[in-house]
Structures are given as structure tokens and as C-alpha cells.
Coordinates of C-alpha atoms in Angstrom, one line a residue:
Chain I
X92 CA 36.2 -11.6 -21.4
X93 CA 39.9 -11.1 -20.8
X94 CA 40.0 -9.4 -24.1
X95 CA 37.4 -6.8 -23.4
X96 CA 38.9 -6.1 -20.0
X97 CA 42.0 -5.0 -21.6
X98 CA 40.1 -2.6 -23.8
X99 CA 38.1 -1.0 -21.0
X100 CA 40.7 -0.7 -18.3
X101 CA 42.7 2.5 -18.5
X102 CA 46.4 1.9 -19.2
X103 CA 47.6 4.7 -16.8
X104 CA 49.5 3.8 -13.6
X105 CA 48.3 0.9 -11.3
X106 CA 45.1 2.4 -10.0
X107 CA 41.6 1.5 -11.4
X108 CA 38.8 4.1 -11.5
X109 CA 37.3 2.6 -8.5
X110 CA 40.5 2.7 -6.5
X111 CA 41.1 6.3 -7.4
X112 CA 37.5 7.2 -6.4
X113 CA 37.9 5.6 -2.9
X114 CA 41.3 7.3 -2.4
X115 CA 39.8 10.7 -3.2
X116 CA 36.8 10.1 -0.9
X117 CA 39.2 9.0 1.9
X118 CA 41.1 12.2 1.5
X119 CA 37.9 14.3 1.7
X120 CA 36.9 12.5 4.9
X121 CA 40.3 13.1 6.5
X122 CA 40.2 16.8 5.7
X123 CA 36.7 17.2 7.1
X124 CA 37.5 15.4 10.4
X125 CA 40.7 17.4 10.7
X126 CA 38.8 20.7 10.3
X127 CA 36.2 19.7 12.9
X128 CA 38.9 18.7 15.4
X129 CA 40.8 21.9 14.8
X130 CA 37.6 23.9 15.4
X131 CA 36.8 22.0 18.6
X132 CA 40.3 22.3 20.0
X133 CA 40.8 26.0 19.3
X134 CA 37.4 27.1 20.7
X135 CA 37.4 28.3 24.4
X136 CA 34.8 25.9 25.7
X137 CA 35.1 27.0 29.3
X138 CA 34.1 30.6 28.5
X139 CA 31.3 29.5 26.2
X140 CA 29.9 27.2 28.8
X141 CA 30.0 30.0 31.4
X142 CA 28.1 32.3 29.1
X143 CA 25.6 29.9 27.4
X144 CA 25.2 26.8 29.6
X145 CA 24.5 27.8 33.2
X146 CA 22.4 24.9 34.5
X147 CA 20.8 26.9 37.4
X148 CA 19.7 29.7 35.0
X149 CA 18.3 27.2 32.6
X150 CA 16.5 25.6 35.4
X151 CA 14.7 28.7 36.5
X152 CA 13.4 29.2 33.0
X153 CA 11.1 26.2 33.4
X154 CA 8.2 25.8 33.1
X155 CA 7.6 29.4 31.8
X156 CA 9.7 29.0 28.6
X157 CA 7.4 26.2 27.6
X158 CA 4.0 27.2 29.1
X159 CA 4.3 30.9 28.2
X160 CA 7.0 31.5 25.6
X161 CA 6.8 28.4 23.4
X162 CA 3.0 28.5 23.7
X163 CA 2.8 32.1 22.4
X164 CA 5.2 31.3 19.6
X165 CA 3.0 28.4 18.5
X166 CA -0.1 30.5 18.8
X167 CA 1.4 33.4 16.8
X168 CA 2.6 31.0 14.1
X169 CA -0.7 29.1 13.8
X170 CA -2.8 32.3 13.7
X171 CA -0.5 33.8 11.1
X172 CA -0.6 30.6 9.1
X173 CA -4.4 30.5 9.1
X174 CA -4.6 34.1 7.9
X175 CA -1.9 33.5 5.3
X176 CA -3.7 30.4 4.0
X177 CA -7.0 32.0 3.6
X178 CA -5.6 35.2 2.1
X179 CA -3.1 33.2 0.0
X180 CA -5.8 31.0 -1.4
X181 CA -7.8 34.1 -2.4
X182 CA -4.7 35.7 -4.0
X183 CA -3.9 32.5 -5.9
X184 CA -7.4 32.3 -7.3
X185 CA -7.2 35.9 -8.3
X186 CA -3.9 35.3 -10.0
X187 CA -5.5 32.5 -12.0
X188 CA -8.7 34.4 -12.7
X189 CA -9.8 35.3 -16.2
X190 CA -10.6 38.8 -14.9
X191 CA -7.6 41.1 -15.7
X192 CA -7.7 43.5 -12.7
X193 CA -7.8 40.5 -10.3
X194 CA -4.7 39.0 -11.9
X195 CA -3.0 42.4 -11.8
X196 CA -3.9 43.1 -8.2
X197 CA -2.7 39.6 -7.1
X198 CA 0.6 40.1 -9.0
X199 CA 1.3 43.4 -7.4
X200 CA 0.4 42.0 -3.9
X201 CA 2.8 39.1 -4.3
X202 CA 5.6 41.3 -5.6
X203 CA 5.3 43.8 -2.8
X204 CA 4.9 41.4 0.1
X205 CA 7.6 39.0 -1.1
X206 CA 10.0 41.8 -1.7
X207 CA 9.6 43.5 1.7
X208 CA 11.4 42.2 4.8
X209 CA 8.8 40.8 7.3
X210 CA 10.3 43.2 9.9
X211 CA 9.0 46.2 7.9
X212 CA 5.6 44.7 7.7
X213 CA 5.5 44.3 11.5
X214 CA 6.6 47.9 12.0
X215 CA 4.0 49.0 9.4
X216 CA 1.2 47.1 11.2
X217 CA 2.3 48.4 14.6
X218 CA 2.7 52.1 13.6
X219 CA 0.9 52.9 10.3
X220 CA -2.4 51.1 10.9
X221 CA -3.1 52.9 14.2
X222 CA -2.2 56.2 12.6
X223 CA -4.4 55.6 9.5
X224 CA -7.4 54.3 11.4
X225 CA -7.4 56.1 14.7
X226 CA -9.6 54.6 17.3
X227 CA -9.9 51.2 15.6
X228 CA -8.4 48.2 17.3
X229 CA -7.2 45.2 15.4
X230 CA -9.3 42.3 16.7
X231 CA -7.4 40.2 19.2
X232 CA -4.9 42.8 20.3
X233 CA -1.3 41.7 19.9
X234 CA -2.4 38.3 18.7
X235 CA -4.5 39.9 16.0
X236 CA -1.7 42.2 14.9
X237 CA 0.8 39.3 14.7
X238 CA -1.7 37.1 12.8
X239 CA -2.2 39.9 10.4
X240 CA 1.4 40.8 9.9
X241 CA 2.6 37.2 9.6
X242 CA -0.4 36.4 7.5
X243 CA 0.2 39.2 5.0
X244 CA 3.8 38.1 4.4
X245 CA 2.9 34.4 4.3
X246 CA 0.0 34.9 1.9
X247 CA 2.4 36.2 -0.8
X248 CA 4.5 33.1 -0.6
X249 CA 1.6 30.7 -0.2
X250 CA -0.3 32.3 -3.1
X251 CA 2.5 31.3 -5.4
X252 CA 2.7 27.8 -3.9
X253 CA -1.0 27.3 -4.2
X254 CA -1.1 28.6 -7.8
X255 CA 1.7 26.2 -8.7
X256 CA -0.3 23.4 -7.0
X257 CA -3.5 24.2 -8.9
X258 CA -1.6 24.4 -12.2
X259 CA 0.0 21.0 -11.5
X260 CA -3.4 19.3 -11.4
X261 CA -3.8 17.8 -14.9
X262 CA -6.0 19.7 -17.3
X263 CA -8.2 16.6 -17.8
X264 CA -9.5 16.9 -14.2
X265 CA -11.1 20.3 -14.9
X266 CA -12.4 19.0 -18.3
X267 CA -14.0 15.9 -16.6
X268 CA -15.6 18.0 -13.9
X269 CA -16.9 20.6 -16.4
X270 CA -18.4 17.9 -18.7
X271 CA -20.2 16.4 -15.7
X272 CA -21.9 19.7 -15.3
X273 CA -19.7 21.3 -12.5
X274 CA -19.5 25.1 -12.8
X275 CA -16.0 26.4 -12.9
X276 CA -16.1 27.6 -9.3
X277 CA -17.6 24.4 -8.0
X278 CA -15.1 22.3 -10.0
X279 CA -12.3 24.3 -8.5
X280 CA -13.5 23.8 -4.9
X281 CA -14.6 20.1 -5.1
X282 CA -12.1 18.7 -7.6
X283 CA -9.1 20.8 -8.3
X284 CA -8.2 22.4 -4.9
X285 CA -8.3 19.2 -2.9
X286 CA -5.8 17.6 -5.3
X287 CA -3.7 20.8 -5.4
X288 CA -3.4 20.6 -1.6
X289 CA -2.0 17.1 -1.7
X290 CA 0.7 18.4 -4.0
X291 CA 1.6 21.4 -2.0
X292 CA 1.4 20.0 1.5
X293 CA 5.2 19.7 1.8
X294 CA 6.0 23.3 0.7
X295 CA 3.2 24.6 2.9
X296 CA 4.7 22.9 5.9
X297 CA 8.0 24.5 5.0
X298 CA 6.2 27.8 5.1
X299 CA 4.9 26.9 8.6
X300 CA 8.6 26.5 9.7
X301 CA 9.5 29.8 8.2
X302 CA 6.6 31.5 10.0
X303 CA 7.6 29.8 13.2
X304 CA 10.9 31.6 13.1
X305 CA 9.4 34.9 11.8
X306 CA 7.1 35.0 14.8
X307 CA 10.1 36.3 16.8
X308 CA 9.6 39.7 15.0
X309 CA 6.6 40.3 17.3
X310 CA 9.1 42.1 19.7
X311 CA 8.9 45.0 17.3
X312 CA 5.2 45.4 18.1
X313 CA 5.8 45.9 21.8
X314 CA 4.3 43.2 23.9
X315 CA 3.3 42.7 27.5
X316 CA 5.0 40.2 29.7
X317 CA 2.2 37.7 29.1
X318 CA 2.5 38.1 25.4
X319 CA 6.2 37.3 25.1
X320 CA 7.3 34.5 22.8
X321 CA 10.5 32.5 22.7
X322 CA 13.0 35.1 21.4
X323 CA 11.7 38.0 23.4
X324 CA 11.5 35.9 26.5
X325 CA 15.0 34.6 26.0
X326 CA 16.4 38.1 25.4
X327 CA 14.7 39.6 28.4
X328 CA 15.9 36.9 30.7
X329 CA 19.4 37.1 29.2
X330 CA 19.6 40.8 30.1
X331 CA 18.3 40.4 33.7
X332 CA 20.7 37.5 34.4
X333 CA 23.5 39.0 32.4
X334 CA 24.0 35.6 30.9
X335 CA 23.2 34.1 27.5
X336 CA 21.9 30.7 28.7
X337 CA 18.3 31.7 28.1
X338 CA 19.1 32.4 24.4
X339 CA 20.5 28.9 24.0
X340 CA 17.4 27.4 25.7
X341 CA 15.1 29.4 23.5
X342 CA 17.0 28.3 20.5
X343 CA 16.7 24.7 21.5
X344 CA 12.9 25.2 21.9
X345 CA 12.7 26.4 18.3
X346 CA 14.5 23.2 17.2
X347 CA 12.2 21.1 19.3
X348 CA 9.5 22.1 16.9
X349 CA 11.2 22.7 13.6
X350 CA 13.3 19.5 13.4
X351 CA 10.2 17.2 13.7
X352 CA 8.4 19.4 11.2
X353 CA 11.3 19.1 8.8
X354 CA 11.1 15.3 9.3
X355 CA 7.4 15.3 8.5
X356 CA 8.0 17.3 5.3
X357 CA 10.6 14.9 4.1
X358 CA 8.3 12.0 4.8
X359 CA 5.5 13.6 2.9
X360 CA 7.8 14.4 0.0
X361 CA 9.0 10.9 -0.4
X362 CA 5.4 9.6 -0.1
X363 CA 4.3 12.1 -2.8
X364 CA 7.2 10.8 -4.9
X365 CA 6.0 7.3 -4.6
X366 CA 2.4 8.3 -5.4
X367 CA 3.6 9.7 -8.7
X368 CA 5.2 6.4 -9.6
Chain U
X83 CA -29.3 -0.8 -38.4
X84 CA -31.0 -1.7 -35.2
X85 CA -31.3 1.5 -33.3
X86 CA -31.6 4.0 -36.2
X87 CA -34.7 6.1 -36.3
X88 CA -34.8 7.7 -39.7
X89 CA -36.8 10.9 -39.5
X90 CA -36.9 10.7 -35.7
X91 CA -35.9 13.7 -33.6
X92 CA -32.3 14.6 -33.9
X93 CA -30.5 14.4 -30.5
X94 CA -27.3 16.0 -31.8
X95 CA -27.2 18.6 -34.6
X96 CA -24.0 20.2 -35.9
X97 CA -24.3 23.0 -38.5
X98 CA -21.5 24.5 -40.5
X99 CA -19.1 24.1 -37.7
X100 CA -15.7 25.7 -38.0
X101 CA -12.9 25.6 -35.4
X102 CA -9.5 27.2 -35.6
X103 CA -6.6 27.2 -33.1
X104 CA -4.8 30.4 -34.1
X105 CA -4.1 30.1 -37.8
X106 CA -4.7 26.4 -37.8
X107 CA -8.2 25.6 -39.1
X108 CA -9.0 22.2 -37.6
X109 CA -12.7 22.0 -38.6
X110 CA -13.6 23.4 -41.9
X111 CA -17.4 23.3 -42.0
X112 CA -19.0 20.2 -40.5
X113 CA -22.7 19.3 -40.8
X114 CA -23.8 16.3 -38.8
X115 CA -27.0 15.0 -37.4
X116 CA -27.4 12.1 -34.9
X117 CA -30.8 10.8 -34.2
X118 CA -32.1 9.6 -30.8
X119 CA -30.8 6.1 -30.0
X120 CA -28.4 6.2 -32.9
X121 CA -24.8 5.1 -32.6
X122 CA -22.3 7.0 -34.8
X123 CA -18.6 6.1 -35.0
X124 CA -16.3 8.9 -36.2
X125 CA -13.1 7.5 -37.8
X126 CA -10.2 9.2 -39.5
X127 CA -6.4 9.8 -39.4
X128 CA -4.9 11.6 -36.5
X129 CA -5.1 15.4 -37.0
X130 CA -8.3 15.0 -39.0
X131 CA -10.3 17.0 -36.4
X132 CA -12.5 14.1 -35.1
X133 CA -11.6 14.6 -31.5
X134 CA -12.1 18.4 -31.8
X135 CA -15.5 17.8 -33.4
X136 CA -16.5 15.6 -30.4
X137 CA -15.2 18.2 -27.9
X138 CA -17.2 20.9 -29.7
X139 CA -20.4 18.9 -29.1
X140 CA -20.2 19.5 -25.4
X141 CA -18.4 22.8 -25.8
X142 CA -15.2 21.7 -24.2
X143 CA -13.9 23.4 -27.3
X144 CA -15.5 26.7 -28.2
X145 CA -16.5 26.6 -32.0
X146 CA -15.2 29.5 -34.0
X147 CA -18.2 29.5 -36.2
X148 CA -21.4 27.4 -36.7
X149 CA -24.0 25.9 -34.4
X150 CA -24.3 22.9 -32.1
X151 CA -27.6 21.6 -30.8
X152 CA -28.1 18.9 -28.3
X153 CA -31.6 17.8 -27.4
X154 CA -33.0 20.9 -29.1
X155 CA -30.9 23.3 -27.0
X156 CA -28.4 25.4 -28.9
X157 CA -25.0 25.1 -27.0
X158 CA -23.5 27.8 -29.2
X159 CA -26.0 30.4 -27.9
X160 CA -23.9 32.7 -25.7
X161 CA -26.7 32.9 -23.1
X162 CA -27.1 29.1 -22.7
X163 CA -26.6 27.6 -19.3
X164 CA -23.8 25.3 -20.4
X165 CA -23.6 23.5 -17.1
X166 CA -27.2 22.5 -17.3
X167 CA -26.8 21.2 -20.9
X168 CA -23.7 19.3 -20.0
X169 CA -25.6 17.3 -17.4
X170 CA -27.4 15.6 -20.2
X171 CA -24.2 14.9 -22.1
X172 CA -21.9 12.2 -20.8
X173 CA -18.3 12.4 -21.9
X174 CA -15.7 9.6 -21.7
X175 CA -12.0 10.6 -22.2
X176 CA -9.1 8.7 -23.7
X177 CA -7.2 9.3 -20.4
X178 CA -10.2 8.3 -18.2
X179 CA -9.8 11.4 -16.0
X180 CA -11.1 9.8 -12.9
X181 CA -10.7 11.9 -9.7
X182 CA -7.6 10.3 -8.1
X183 CA -8.3 11.6 -4.6
X184 CA -11.7 10.0 -4.4
X185 CA -12.7 6.3 -4.2
X186 CA -14.6 4.7 -7.1
X187 CA -17.9 5.2 -5.3
X188 CA -17.1 8.8 -4.4
X189 CA -16.1 9.4 -8.1
X190 CA -19.7 8.4 -8.9
X191 CA -21.5 10.1 -6.0
X192 CA -19.8 13.4 -5.7
X193 CA -20.9 14.8 -9.1
X194 CA -24.5 13.6 -8.4
X195 CA -24.5 15.3 -5.0
X196 CA -22.8 18.5 -6.1
X197 CA -24.3 19.0 -9.5
X198 CA -27.7 17.2 -9.4
X199 CA -28.2 17.9 -5.7
X200 CA -29.2 14.3 -5.1
X201 CA -29.5 13.0 -1.6
X202 CA -26.8 10.8 -0.1
X203 CA -28.8 7.6 -0.2
X204 CA -30.0 8.1 -3.8
X205 CA -26.6 9.0 -5.1
X206 CA -25.2 5.8 -3.5
X207 CA -27.9 3.7 -5.0
X208 CA -27.4 5.1 -8.5
X209 CA -23.7 4.7 -8.1
X210 CA -24.0 1.0 -7.0
X211 CA -26.4 0.4 -9.9
X212 CA -24.0 1.8 -12.5
X213 CA -21.0 0.1 -11.1
X214 CA -22.8 -3.2 -11.3
X215 CA -23.7 -2.3 -14.9
X216 CA -20.0 -2.0 -15.9
X217 CA -19.2 -5.1 -13.9
X218 CA -17.1 -3.4 -11.1
X219 CA -19.4 -3.6 -8.1
X220 CA -16.6 -5.2 -6.1
X221 CA -14.3 -2.2 -6.7
X222 CA -16.6 0.3 -5.0
X223 CA -14.1 1.2 -2.3
X224 CA -10.9 1.1 -4.3
X225 CA -9.0 4.1 -5.4
X226 CA -8.6 4.7 -9.2
X227 CA -4.8 4.3 -9.0
X228 CA -5.2 0.6 -7.9
X229 CA -7.3 -0.2 -11.0
X230 CA -6.2 -1.3 -14.4
X231 CA -6.7 1.1 -17.3
X232 CA -9.7 -0.9 -18.5
X233 CA -11.3 -0.9 -15.1
X234 CA -10.7 2.9 -14.8
X235 CA -12.3 3.5 -18.1
X236 CA -15.4 1.4 -17.1
X237 CA -15.6 3.4 -13.9
X238 CA -15.4 6.6 -16.0
X239 CA -18.3 5.3 -18.1
X240 CA -20.3 4.5 -14.9
X241 CA -19.6 8.0 -13.6
X242 CA -21.1 9.5 -16.7
X243 CA -24.1 7.2 -16.6
X244 CA -24.8 8.1 -13.0
X245 CA -25.7 11.6 -14.2
X246 CA -28.5 10.1 -16.3
X247 CA -27.3 11.5 -19.7
X248 CA -29.4 11.5 -22.9
X249 CA -26.2 11.4 -25.0
X250 CA -22.8 9.8 -24.5
X251 CA -19.7 11.0 -26.2
X252 CA -16.6 8.8 -26.3
X253 CA -13.2 10.3 -27.2
X254 CA -11.0 7.4 -28.3
X255 CA -12.0 5.4 -25.1
X256 CA -9.7 2.5 -25.8
X257 CA -6.7 4.2 -27.3
X258 CA -4.8 4.4 -23.9
X259 CA -5.5 0.8 -23.0
X260 CA -3.3 -2.3 -23.3
X261 CA -4.7 -4.4 -26.1
X262 CA -6.0 -7.2 -23.8
X263 CA -8.1 -4.7 -21.7
X264 CA -9.9 -3.2 -24.7
X265 CA -12.5 -5.9 -24.9
X266 CA -14.2 -5.2 -21.5
X267 CA -14.6 -1.5 -22.3
X268 CA -16.0 -2.2 -25.7
X269 CA -18.4 -4.8 -24.2
X270 CA -19.8 -2.2 -21.9
X271 CA -20.2 0.3 -24.8
X272 CA -21.9 -2.4 -26.8
X273 CA -24.4 -3.0 -24.0
X274 CA -25.1 0.7 -23.8
X275 CA -25.8 0.8 -27.6
X276 CA -28.2 -2.1 -27.3
X277 CA -30.1 -0.3 -24.5
X278 CA -30.7 2.5 -27.0
X279 CA -28.3 5.2 -25.8
X280 CA -27.5 7.9 -28.3
X281 CA -23.7 7.6 -28.8
X282 CA -21.0 9.4 -30.7
X283 CA -17.8 7.5 -30.6
X284 CA -14.4 8.6 -31.9
X285 CA -12.5 5.4 -32.3
X286 CA -9.9 3.4 -34.2
X287 CA -11.7 0.1 -33.3
X288 CA -13.0 -0.9 -36.8
X289 CA -14.5 -4.1 -35.5
X290 CA -16.5 -2.2 -33.0
X291 CA -17.6 0.4 -35.6
X292 CA -18.6 -2.3 -38.0
X293 CA -20.6 -4.3 -35.5
X294 CA -22.1 -1.7 -33.3
X295 CA -22.4 1.5 -35.2
X296 CA -25.6 2.5 -37.1
X297 CA -23.5 4.9 -39.1
X298 CA -19.8 5.6 -39.7
X299 CA -18.4 9.0 -40.4
X300 CA -15.0 9.3 -42.0
X301 CA -13.2 12.6 -41.5
X302 CA -10.0 13.9 -43.0
X303 CA -8.5 17.3 -43.1
X304 CA -11.2 18.9 -41.0
X305 CA -14.1 17.8 -43.3
X306 CA -16.5 14.8 -43.4
X307 CA -15.3 12.9 -46.4
X308 CA -17.9 10.1 -46.4
X309 CA -20.6 8.7 -44.2
X310 CA -23.0 5.9 -44.3
X311 CA -23.7 2.4 -43.0
X312 CA -20.6 0.7 -41.6
X313 CA -20.7 -2.1 -44.1
X314 CA -20.4 0.5 -46.9
X315 CA -17.9 3.0 -45.4
X316 CA -15.6 0.3 -43.9
X317 CA -16.5 -2.6 -46.2
X318 CA -16.7 -0.7 -49.6
X319 CA -15.4 2.8 -49.2
X320 CA -16.3 5.1 -52.1
X321 CA -13.5 7.7 -51.6
X322 CA -9.8 7.1 -52.2
X323 CA -8.9 8.8 -48.9
X324 CA -11.1 6.5 -47.0
X325 CA -9.7 3.4 -48.7
X326 CA -6.2 4.8 -48.1
X327 CA -6.8 5.3 -44.4
X328 CA -8.4 1.9 -43.9
X329 CA -5.6 0.1 -45.8
X330 CA -3.0 1.7 -43.5
X331 CA -5.1 0.9 -40.4
X332 CA -5.6 -2.7 -41.4
X333 CA -2.0 -3.2 -42.6
X334 CA 0.2 -0.9 -40.6
X335 CA 3.3 -2.5 -42.1
X336 CA 2.5 -0.7 -45.4
X337 CA 2.2 2.7 -43.7
X338 CA 5.8 3.8 -44.1
X339 CA 5.8 3.5 -47.9
X340 CA 2.5 5.4 -48.2
X341 CA 3.1 8.1 -45.7
X342 CA 4.4 10.7 -48.1
X343 CA 1.6 10.2 -50.7
X344 CA -0.9 10.8 -48.0
X345 CA 0.6 14.1 -47.1
X346 CA 0.5 15.2 -50.7
X347 CA -3.1 14.0 -51.2
X348 CA -4.5 15.2 -47.8
X349 CA -2.6 18.4 -47.5
X350 CA -3.6 18.5 -43.8
X351 CA -1.4 18.4 -40.7

């Protein structure tokens, strides 16, 4: 053994590979901690606290920030997600269709709605649709408009996710279904799509998190007091109190939902990983 | 030749079948008839087109030219209701292809309910019957991933049988299995053959072919080289290519030496 040790061990200096690695890691930690401390010391915490963390202002936000603002944010998000899921499913199936024009339409849709900022879609829904179809009301008022705008954007992303999920289902599944006498459409609905959804549940949940944040764009539609969601509610209150505490509280409310959702996604991903093994 | 019915009605008829994948002609004119209740094993080297032929019989592969009849219906007719014909043709795959998101029982009942529109109770009864038939009644509520390969393949056979097929196609049903699991699957297939099922089996299991088949078809290079009783084709092959294939199969240690000759002779692949 002594003989081989001599061969493997580098001749340079006194340090082994392992010792050098831990030295380098120690240096990185030290640098990181120093940077954090420097940042913390140099910031003016007193002024920050004054502007962002006034307990009495935060207190007067409750319970409205939860019962009204967070509730509306959740409602907008879920309705947009529902529209996006149905529309995205449809676009994904068109994208995979053997009918050329369907594929073409789906491709154009995805490119356009993935390429445009969500903000522009909101303005478009708020301004262009009433102009183009005067007299018609989008069902559900503001809620309907938000669901449509968020859904149109989300559908483009979800369509690509769903398509990838469908294509990830092994070819043998479709063959088995077809040889049992399933029609292509029925095989898709009964056999392929349920398996695809297992695969894409984590990315779909990520999409939900993105929508949750995008729902703040509703303020470009012009909303009544009752229809305000977290961002709008926080901003309004910030300007009436001339203090930014409501912004911080609104931000924390977002994290209240997105952090657990992120946790759920990671759980699902590691579970899916296990299932593959 | 127990189940053979010479002159009886042909359950499967293949006429002048050609199949190309791009420039690669895999089937170069196949004529084959399988009578009702007959068990035919198709053997041959890999790349000989035997799996493609089997997949053409239920139109999983679209033939380039030629005709396929099953139970008197022409599958190659562009106006045929292919889903209706496929209900009469069971197919068992090398990779089982069970539906992993469903339990064993659901794998058997869902196709009955969706395709045959059977009621819940009847579908469950047929499923239980067929699971018992393949010896897996106690696995009814298990998920496919928790079963061994041999068990999965038997479930796949039971799933096909639950549709009440007239014909069963087997595409190398034991090739993906560990050697010690092959026996159970072959036993189920042997039982089916004895019950009089019409079977077309692509396989490398020579013992099974010899003991169960009424007829063995040897394919090479996209053509049927020789066919006949198993004792003749496997026991005393007439053609050099059959002899060559069988000798390599029975004594794989010799394969390396002979590989090159085979390429020159066969000219396929």
C-alpha cells in the first residue's frame, strides 16, 4: 500500500488535495460572511425601518390585506390558471395535430404570447377589446378580464409544457392503447394525458407561481376598491400613509404563498425522480 | 399438429405485403395464411422484418403495398374501421406497455369500459377471470411498477384477453425478461394455445416453438425463407440460411466467427 500511496500523492508542497480543497472553501466562506457584514453595517437601518416597518401602519392593514387583497390575488391567479390550462391543453393538442393549419396556428399563438410582455396583453384586453366589440362585456367584469389576460399569457407557456409532457410518455403507451381498440382521441384522453400530467405537475405549479406574481398587472385594467389585489392595495395605502410599510407587508403576503408552493414543487420533483428509478 | 385445421377458414391472411421505412425495404413481399386455432411462430435474425410483419397484421405499421385480412376483414382497405377490427386482435409487446398510472385491475377494466362500453360489474368480472387465468389474481390492486417483468407480461396478456380477441399477436413477449421469469409467461401462452386461440408469435424461444407451434416460419432479409412443421424447420431445416441462423442461436459462442459470412450471404441490414 505504501508503494501506491507514493505514486498517487502529488509531490508538490506539503498540502494534499483534500487539504487544499478545504482551505479554498474556508476562504470562500470568510469572504461571503465579510460581504454580508459589510452590507449590514453600511445600510442605514434606522431610516429603512422608518420607511418600511411602521408597526401601527402594518397593524391597520389587517384584516383587509388578507380578506380583500390576498383573496383577490388568489382569485385572479386561479381563474387565470384555469383559463390558461384549458386553452393551453387545446393549443398543445393543436401543436401535436396531424392537421397542418392547426399546428401552424398553435405555433404562431405560442410565439406571439410568449414574446409579448404580460403588461401589453393586459392593456390590450383593457383597451382594444372594448373598442373592437363595443357593447359587449367580458363575462365576470374585472375578474373575467384578468382571467382572460392571464390565461392568454399562461396558455402559451403551458401549451409548450403540456406538449413536452405528452411527448415524454413512451410511444408504447399509444401503441398499446391503439391495439386495444382505442381511437386516437380516446387514447389521448384516457391514457396519454393522465400520464403527461404526472410528468408536468412540477412545471405547471411553477407556472402558477409566475401567474400569482403577474396578477399584480391587474392595476392596468383600472379596478374598483373592492377589486384591488395585493400590489394595488399596498401601493394605494403607501401613498395615503406616505410610508412604504404597506409595500413590505404586501410583499410578505406574496411570499406567504409562493414559498410553500415552491416547497411543494421541489417535493413533487424529487418524488418524480424516485418514480423514474 | 393438434390445433391445425387444414382447409379451414383463414383467420389471418397476408398477401404480397411490402413495407419500407424511407429507402429501407424491410418486407419484400410476404404471403402468409394462418388458420383458425393455429399457432404460428415466426423466427429469424434481428432485422429480418419479423416484428414489422407482426405489427402490420394489426396495422400498427402501415404496409407500403399488399393486403392484410383478419377474420375476413381487409385491414388495408382505407375505409375500414380500424379501431373496430383491432378489438378482435390482441397484441402483446416486448416491453409489456402496461398503463403505469393504473392498477392491474384498472389496466384490464378501462379498455373494456371505454372501448367495448361494458358495464362496471361486467368489466370487473371479466378482469378477475382473466387475472386468475394468468395466475395473478392476488395482484389485482397492485401497480405495474411493483410487479416483476414476468408478472407484468402476464397482466398484459390478461389485458388483451379481457377484450375477447379472436387472434393474439405476440411480439417477442419474453425477450425483455430475466431468464428465470420466461417460463411463467410461456406457460400462459401454452395454455392459450391448448384452448384453441389463433396465435402469431415472434420469438427466439426455440423450445416453445418446437413444442407449441403448429407451424414455424423462418424469415430473413424481409422474405419468408422457409416454413413448415416445427420438427422440420427447426429439426431438419432445408435452407442454408435457416441452418446458419439456428446454429448461431443454439451455440452463440460460434457467432463471432460466422458474423461476417452471414452479412455476405444475407445481404440484409
